[in-house]
């Protein structure tokens, strides 16, 4: 993305981002990602192509921004203030909240975009990357000999596996079941012959 989302954005920039992300979501409700063009996004948002390329590298870049915007509305935040043993559960709840808050949208998008297609691949990549960032704060560096990034990848991939199973593949789980599944899958992780303590 060509705009720094951590910087203060003008009202005009926010309006433009909202217009493009709204256009993308509207079109995804009606057709597959592969058949959506930049021209169509520009027509739907009432902005010229030059403006699109001032903000985004391509259509996939806009899609990633759409996930960022949806996650912002679902209060996905920082876990630093939480107790370390609760961070993994909180990260799982944040990601589940994002999917639940947007359940109607995702259901409509699923009608035109297969769960194994590029649109949902993008969503999975976003959730996994965001989970990985959150998981880095969950690792007790004193107890683990493995690299923090590797353990964070393991945690994030396990979270995504369970979220995908429940929210995208239709195996509805309650929130306690989500937590139980994640904990059960992570309980088998070992670290150079020692059992990894999973919070």
mmCIF file of C-alpha atoms in Angstrom:
data_model
loop_
_atom_site.group_PDB
_atom_site.id
_atom_site.type_symbol
_atom_site.label_atom_id
_atom_site.label_comp_id
_atom_site.label_asym_id
_atom_site.label_seq_id
_atom_site.Cartn_x
_atom_site.Cartn_y
_atom_site.Cartn_z
ATOM 1 C CA UNK A 1 0.000 0.000 0.000
ATOM 2 C CA UNK A 2 1.305 3.415 -0.913
ATOM 3 C CA UNK A 3 -0.200 5.272 2.050
ATOM 4 C CA UNK A 4 1.185 4.853 5.562
ATOM 5 C CA UNK A 5 -1.800 3.728 7.601
ATOM 6 C CA UNK A 6 0.086 4.496 10.811
ATOM 7 C CA UNK A 7 0.305 8.168 9.844
ATOM 8 C CA UNK A 8 -2.578 10.573 10.309
ATOM 9 C CA UNK A 9 -4.631 10.498 7.116
ATOM 10 C CA UNK A 10 -6.649 13.436 5.837
ATOM 11 C CA UNK A 11 -10.430 13.206 5.606
ATOM 12 C CA UNK A 12 -10.082 13.128 1.838
ATOM 13 C CA UNK A 13 -7.671 10.179 1.999
ATOM 14 C CA UNK A 14 -9.971 8.307 4.372
ATOM 15 C CA UNK A 15 -12.951 9.009 2.096
ATOM 16 C CA UNK A 16 -10.986 7.683 -0.896
ATOM 17 C CA UNK A 17 -9.902 4.535 0.963
ATOM 18 C CA UNK A 18 -13.486 3.917 2.092
ATOM 19 C CA UNK A 19 -14.776 4.385 -1.468
ATOM 20 C CA UNK A 20 -12.319 1.886 -2.951
ATOM 21 C CA UNK A 21 -12.756 -0.695 -0.177
ATOM 22 C CA UNK A 22 -16.550 -0.330 -0.387
ATOM 23 C CA UNK A 23 -16.408 -0.833 -4.143
ATOM 24 C CA UNK A 24 -14.288 -3.974 -3.726
ATOM 25 C CA UNK A 25 -16.638 -5.487 -1.143
ATOM 26 C CA UNK A 26 -19.720 -4.642 -3.226
ATOM 27 C CA UNK A 27 -18.206 -6.285 -6.298
ATOM 28 C CA UNK A 28 -17.076 -9.369 -4.347
ATOM 29 C CA UNK A 29 -20.681 -9.857 -3.279
ATOM 30 C CA UNK A 30 -21.632 -10.097 -6.954
ATOM 31 C CA UNK A 31 -18.722 -11.822 -8.706
ATOM 32 C CA UNK A 32 -15.412 -13.641 -8.231
ATOM 33 C CA UNK A 33 -12.256 -11.688 -7.483
ATOM 34 C CA UNK A 34 -10.660 -12.846 -10.748
ATOM 35 C CA UNK A 35 -13.295 -11.015 -12.803
ATOM 36 C CA UNK A 36 -12.974 -7.660 -10.982
ATOM 37 C CA UNK A 37 -10.855 -5.118 -12.848
ATOM 38 C CA UNK A 38 -9.222 -1.898 -11.680
ATOM 39 C CA UNK A 39 -11.410 -0.042 -14.191
ATOM 40 C CA UNK A 40 -14.520 -1.517 -12.625
ATOM 41 C CA UNK A 41 -13.316 -0.573 -9.124
ATOM 42 C CA UNK A 42 -12.703 2.988 -10.309
ATOM 43 C CA UNK A 43 -16.128 3.239 -11.922
ATOM 44 C CA UNK A 44 -17.842 1.869 -8.824
ATOM 45 C CA UNK A 45 -15.953 4.204 -6.475
ATOM 46 C CA UNK A 46 -16.185 7.259 -8.785
ATOM 47 C CA UNK A 47 -12.428 7.847 -8.778
ATOM 48 C CA UNK A 48 -10.013 7.813 -11.753
ATOM 49 C CA UNK A 49 -7.361 5.119 -12.286
ATOM 50 C CA UNK A 50 -4.640 7.618 -11.374
ATOM 51 C CA UNK A 51 -6.149 7.975 -7.915
ATOM 52 C CA UNK A 52 -6.345 4.202 -7.526
ATOM 53 C CA UNK A 53 -2.640 3.885 -8.310
ATOM 54 C CA UNK A 54 -1.803 6.744 -5.933
ATOM 55 C CA UNK A 55 -3.100 4.505 -3.140
ATOM 56 C CA UNK A 56 -2.601 0.906 -4.254
ATOM 57 C CA UNK A 57 -0.135 -1.141 -6.272
ATOM 58 C CA UNK A 58 -2.847 -3.372 -7.704
ATOM 59 C CA UNK A 59 -6.191 -5.001 -6.994
ATOM 60 C CA UNK A 60 -4.650 -7.459 -4.487
ATOM 61 C CA UNK A 61 -3.131 -4.558 -2.562
ATOM 62 C CA UNK A 62 -6.613 -3.042 -2.258
ATOM 63 C CA UNK A 63 -7.965 -6.388 -1.058
ATOM 64 C CA UNK A 64 -5.332 -6.505 1.693
ATOM 65 C CA UNK A 65 -6.380 -2.998 2.703
ATOM 66 C CA UNK A 66 -10.002 -4.208 2.864
ATOM 67 C CA UNK A 67 -9.005 -6.847 5.431
ATOM 68 C CA UNK A 68 -7.085 -4.209 7.387
ATOM 69 C CA UNK A 69 -10.169 -1.963 7.414
ATOM 70 C CA UNK A 70 -12.434 -4.818 8.541
ATOM 71 C CA UNK A 71 -10.020 -5.811 11.308
ATOM 72 C CA UNK A 72 -9.875 -2.200 12.515
ATOM 73 C CA UNK A 73 -13.645 -2.171 12.883
ATOM 74 C CA UNK A 74 -13.409 -5.360 14.953
ATOM 75 C CA UNK A 75 -10.971 -3.950 17.507
ATOM 76 C CA UNK A 76 -7.982 -6.111 16.675
ATOM 77 C CA UNK A 77 -5.330 -4.474 18.759
ATOM 78 C CA UNK A 78 -2.214 -4.847 20.797
ATOM 79 C CA UNK A 79 -1.833 -7.599 23.386
ATOM 80 C CA UNK A 80 1.133 -6.129 25.262
ATOM 81 C CA UNK A 81 -1.042 -5.028 28.203
ATOM 82 C CA UNK A 82 -2.576 -8.496 28.695
ATOM 83 C CA UNK A 83 -1.051 -11.171 30.921
ATOM 84 C CA UNK A 84 1.237 -13.403 28.803
ATOM 85 C CA UNK A 85 -0.737 -16.565 29.577
ATOM 86 C CA UNK A 86 -3.935 -14.952 28.217
ATOM 87 C CA UNK A 87 -2.514 -13.458 25.033
ATOM 88 C CA UNK A 88 -3.047 -16.456 22.772
ATOM 89 C CA UNK A 89 -6.700 -16.758 23.796
ATOM 90 C CA UNK A 90 -7.200 -13.018 23.314
ATOM 91 C CA UNK A 91 -5.597 -13.158 19.859
ATOM 92 C CA UNK A 92 -7.919 -16.020 18.912
ATOM 93 C CA UNK A 93 -10.902 -14.020 20.182
ATOM 94 C CA UNK A 94 -9.832 -10.950 18.185
ATOM 95 C CA UNK A 95 -9.615 -12.944 14.956
ATOM 96 C CA UNK A 96 -12.898 -14.762 15.669
ATOM 97 C CA UNK A 97 -14.566 -11.397 16.393
ATOM 98 C CA UNK A 98 -13.412 -10.090 13.016
ATOM 99 C CA UNK A 99 -14.930 -13.096 11.234
ATOM 100 C CA UNK A 100 -18.149 -13.004 13.268
ATOM 101 C CA UNK A 101 -18.571 -9.246 12.889
ATOM 102 C CA UNK A 102 -18.387 -9.729 9.119
ATOM 103 C CA UNK A 103 -20.275 -13.030 8.862
ATOM 104 C CA UNK A 104 -22.992 -11.691 6.538
ATOM 105 C CA UNK A 105 -20.425 -10.145 4.198
ATOM 106 C CA UNK A 106 -18.336 -13.334 4.136
ATOM 107 C CA UNK A 107 -21.412 -15.465 3.438
ATOM 108 C CA UNK A 108 -22.364 -13.242 0.503
ATOM 109 C CA UNK A 109 -18.801 -13.256 -0.824
ATOM 110 C CA UNK A 110 -18.635 -17.066 -0.502
ATOM 111 C CA UNK A 111 -21.492 -17.334 -2.996
ATOM 112 C CA UNK A 112 -19.183 -16.060 -5.760
ATOM 113 C CA UNK A 113 -15.691 -16.847 -4.438
ATOM 114 C CA UNK A 114 -14.723 -20.430 -3.599
ATOM 115 C CA UNK A 115 -13.233 -21.064 -0.177
ATOM 116 C CA UNK A 116 -10.024 -22.298 -1.864
ATOM 117 C CA UNK A 117 -9.884 -19.422 -4.355
ATOM 118 C CA UNK A 118 -7.657 -16.325 -4.404
ATOM 119 C CA UNK A 119 -10.027 -14.090 -2.437
ATOM 120 C CA UNK A 120 -10.098 -16.350 0.604
ATOM 121 C CA UNK A 121 -6.407 -17.141 0.188
ATOM 122 C CA UNK A 122 -5.847 -13.409 0.654
ATOM 123 C CA UNK A 123 -8.036 -13.369 3.781
ATOM 124 C CA UNK A 124 -6.218 -16.376 5.251
ATOM 125 C CA UNK A 125 -2.840 -14.778 4.547
ATOM 126 C CA UNK A 126 -3.958 -11.565 6.265
ATOM 127 C CA UNK A 127 -5.274 -13.384 9.358
ATOM 128 C CA UNK A 128 -2.179 -15.574 9.587
ATOM 129 C CA UNK A 129 0.165 -12.586 9.281
ATOM 130 C CA UNK A 130 -1.788 -10.548 11.829
ATOM 131 C CA UNK A 131 -1.922 -13.569 14.157
ATOM 132 C CA UNK A 132 1.831 -14.059 13.767
ATOM 133 C CA UNK A 133 2.424 -10.457 14.823
ATOM 134 C CA UNK A 134 0.190 -10.937 17.851
ATOM 135 C CA UNK A 135 1.696 -14.339 18.695
ATOM 136 C CA UNK A 136 5.220 -12.920 18.951
ATOM 137 C CA UNK A 137 4.051 -11.302 22.191
ATOM 138 C CA UNK A 138 2.789 -14.655 23.555
ATOM 139 C CA UNK A 139 6.060 -16.552 23.510
ATOM 140 C CA UNK A 140 7.836 -16.913 26.840
ATOM 141 C CA UNK A 141 11.405 -16.329 25.664
ATOM 142 C CA UNK A 142 12.853 -17.748 28.889
ATOM 143 C CA UNK A 143 11.239 -21.190 28.466
ATOM 144 C CA UNK A 144 11.786 -21.750 24.767
ATOM 145 C CA UNK A 145 14.977 -22.691 22.972
ATOM 146 C CA UNK A 146 13.343 -22.397 19.554
ATOM 147 C CA UNK A 147 13.328 -19.040 17.755
ATOM 148 C CA UNK A 148 10.400 -16.822 18.775
ATOM 149 C CA UNK A 149 9.424 -16.309 15.120
ATOM 150 C CA UNK A 150 9.151 -20.069 14.561
ATOM 151 C CA UNK A 151 6.954 -20.561 17.612
ATOM 152 C CA UNK A 152 4.835 -17.549 16.580
ATOM 153 C CA UNK A 153 4.398 -19.107 13.109
ATOM 154 C CA UNK A 154 3.296 -22.373 14.735
ATOM 155 C CA UNK A 155 0.764 -20.584 16.970
ATOM 156 C CA UNK A 156 -0.543 -18.401 14.103
ATOM 157 C CA UNK A 157 -0.914 -21.320 11.683
ATOM 158 C CA UNK A 158 -2.793 -23.299 14.328
ATOM 159 C CA UNK A 159 -5.131 -20.371 15.016
ATOM 160 C CA UNK A 160 -5.792 -20.006 11.279
ATOM 161 C CA UNK A 161 -6.387 -23.740 10.898
ATOM 162 C CA UNK A 162 -9.112 -23.703 13.563
ATOM 163 C CA UNK A 163 -10.645 -20.399 12.374
ATOM 164 C CA UNK A 164 -10.731 -21.672 8.795
ATOM 165 C CA UNK A 165 -12.322 -24.943 9.916
ATOM 166 C CA UNK A 166 -15.055 -23.143 11.834
ATOM 167 C CA UNK A 167 -15.798 -19.949 9.895
ATOM 168 C CA UNK A 168 -14.924 -20.677 6.271
ATOM 169 C CA UNK A 169 -15.445 -24.412 5.964
ATOM 170 C CA UNK A 170 -18.746 -24.501 7.851
ATOM 171 C CA UNK A 171 -17.892 -26.608 10.921
ATOM 172 C CA UNK A 172 -19.508 -24.244 13.387
ATOM 173 C CA UNK A 173 -17.745 -24.156 16.739
ATOM 174 C CA UNK A 174 -18.688 -22.264 19.883
ATOM 175 C CA UNK A 175 -16.099 -19.895 21.289
ATOM 176 C CA UNK A 176 -15.121 -22.350 24.079
ATOM 177 C CA UNK A 177 -14.763 -25.089 21.440
ATOM 178 C CA UNK A 178 -12.487 -22.810 19.380
ATOM 179 C CA UNK A 179 -10.259 -22.399 22.405
ATOM 180 C CA UNK A 180 -10.343 -26.122 23.207
ATOM 181 C CA UNK A 181 -9.392 -27.048 19.630
ATOM 182 C CA UNK A 182 -6.480 -24.606 19.547
ATOM 183 C CA UNK A 183 -5.179 -25.737 22.944
ATOM 184 C CA UNK A 184 -5.526 -29.410 22.002
ATOM 185 C CA UNK A 185 -3.627 -28.910 18.739
ATOM 186 C CA UNK A 186 -0.883 -26.883 20.410
ATOM 187 C CA UNK A 187 -0.527 -29.258 23.368
ATOM 188 C CA UNK A 188 1.504 -31.668 21.242
ATOM 189 C CA UNK A 189 4.232 -29.135 20.378
ATOM 190 C CA UNK A 190 7.662 -30.112 21.674
ATOM 191 C CA UNK A 191 10.898 -28.205 22.005
ATOM 192 C CA UNK A 192 14.106 -30.183 21.661
ATOM 193 C CA UNK A 193 12.677 -33.076 23.644
ATOM 194 C CA UNK A 194 10.913 -30.967 26.273
ATOM 195 C CA UNK A 195 7.195 -30.297 26.276
ATOM 196 C CA UNK A 196 6.450 -26.719 25.304
ATOM 197 C CA UNK A 197 4.340 -24.997 27.923
ATOM 198 C CA UNK A 198 1.366 -23.588 26.065
ATOM 199 C CA UNK A 199 -0.710 -20.983 27.870
#
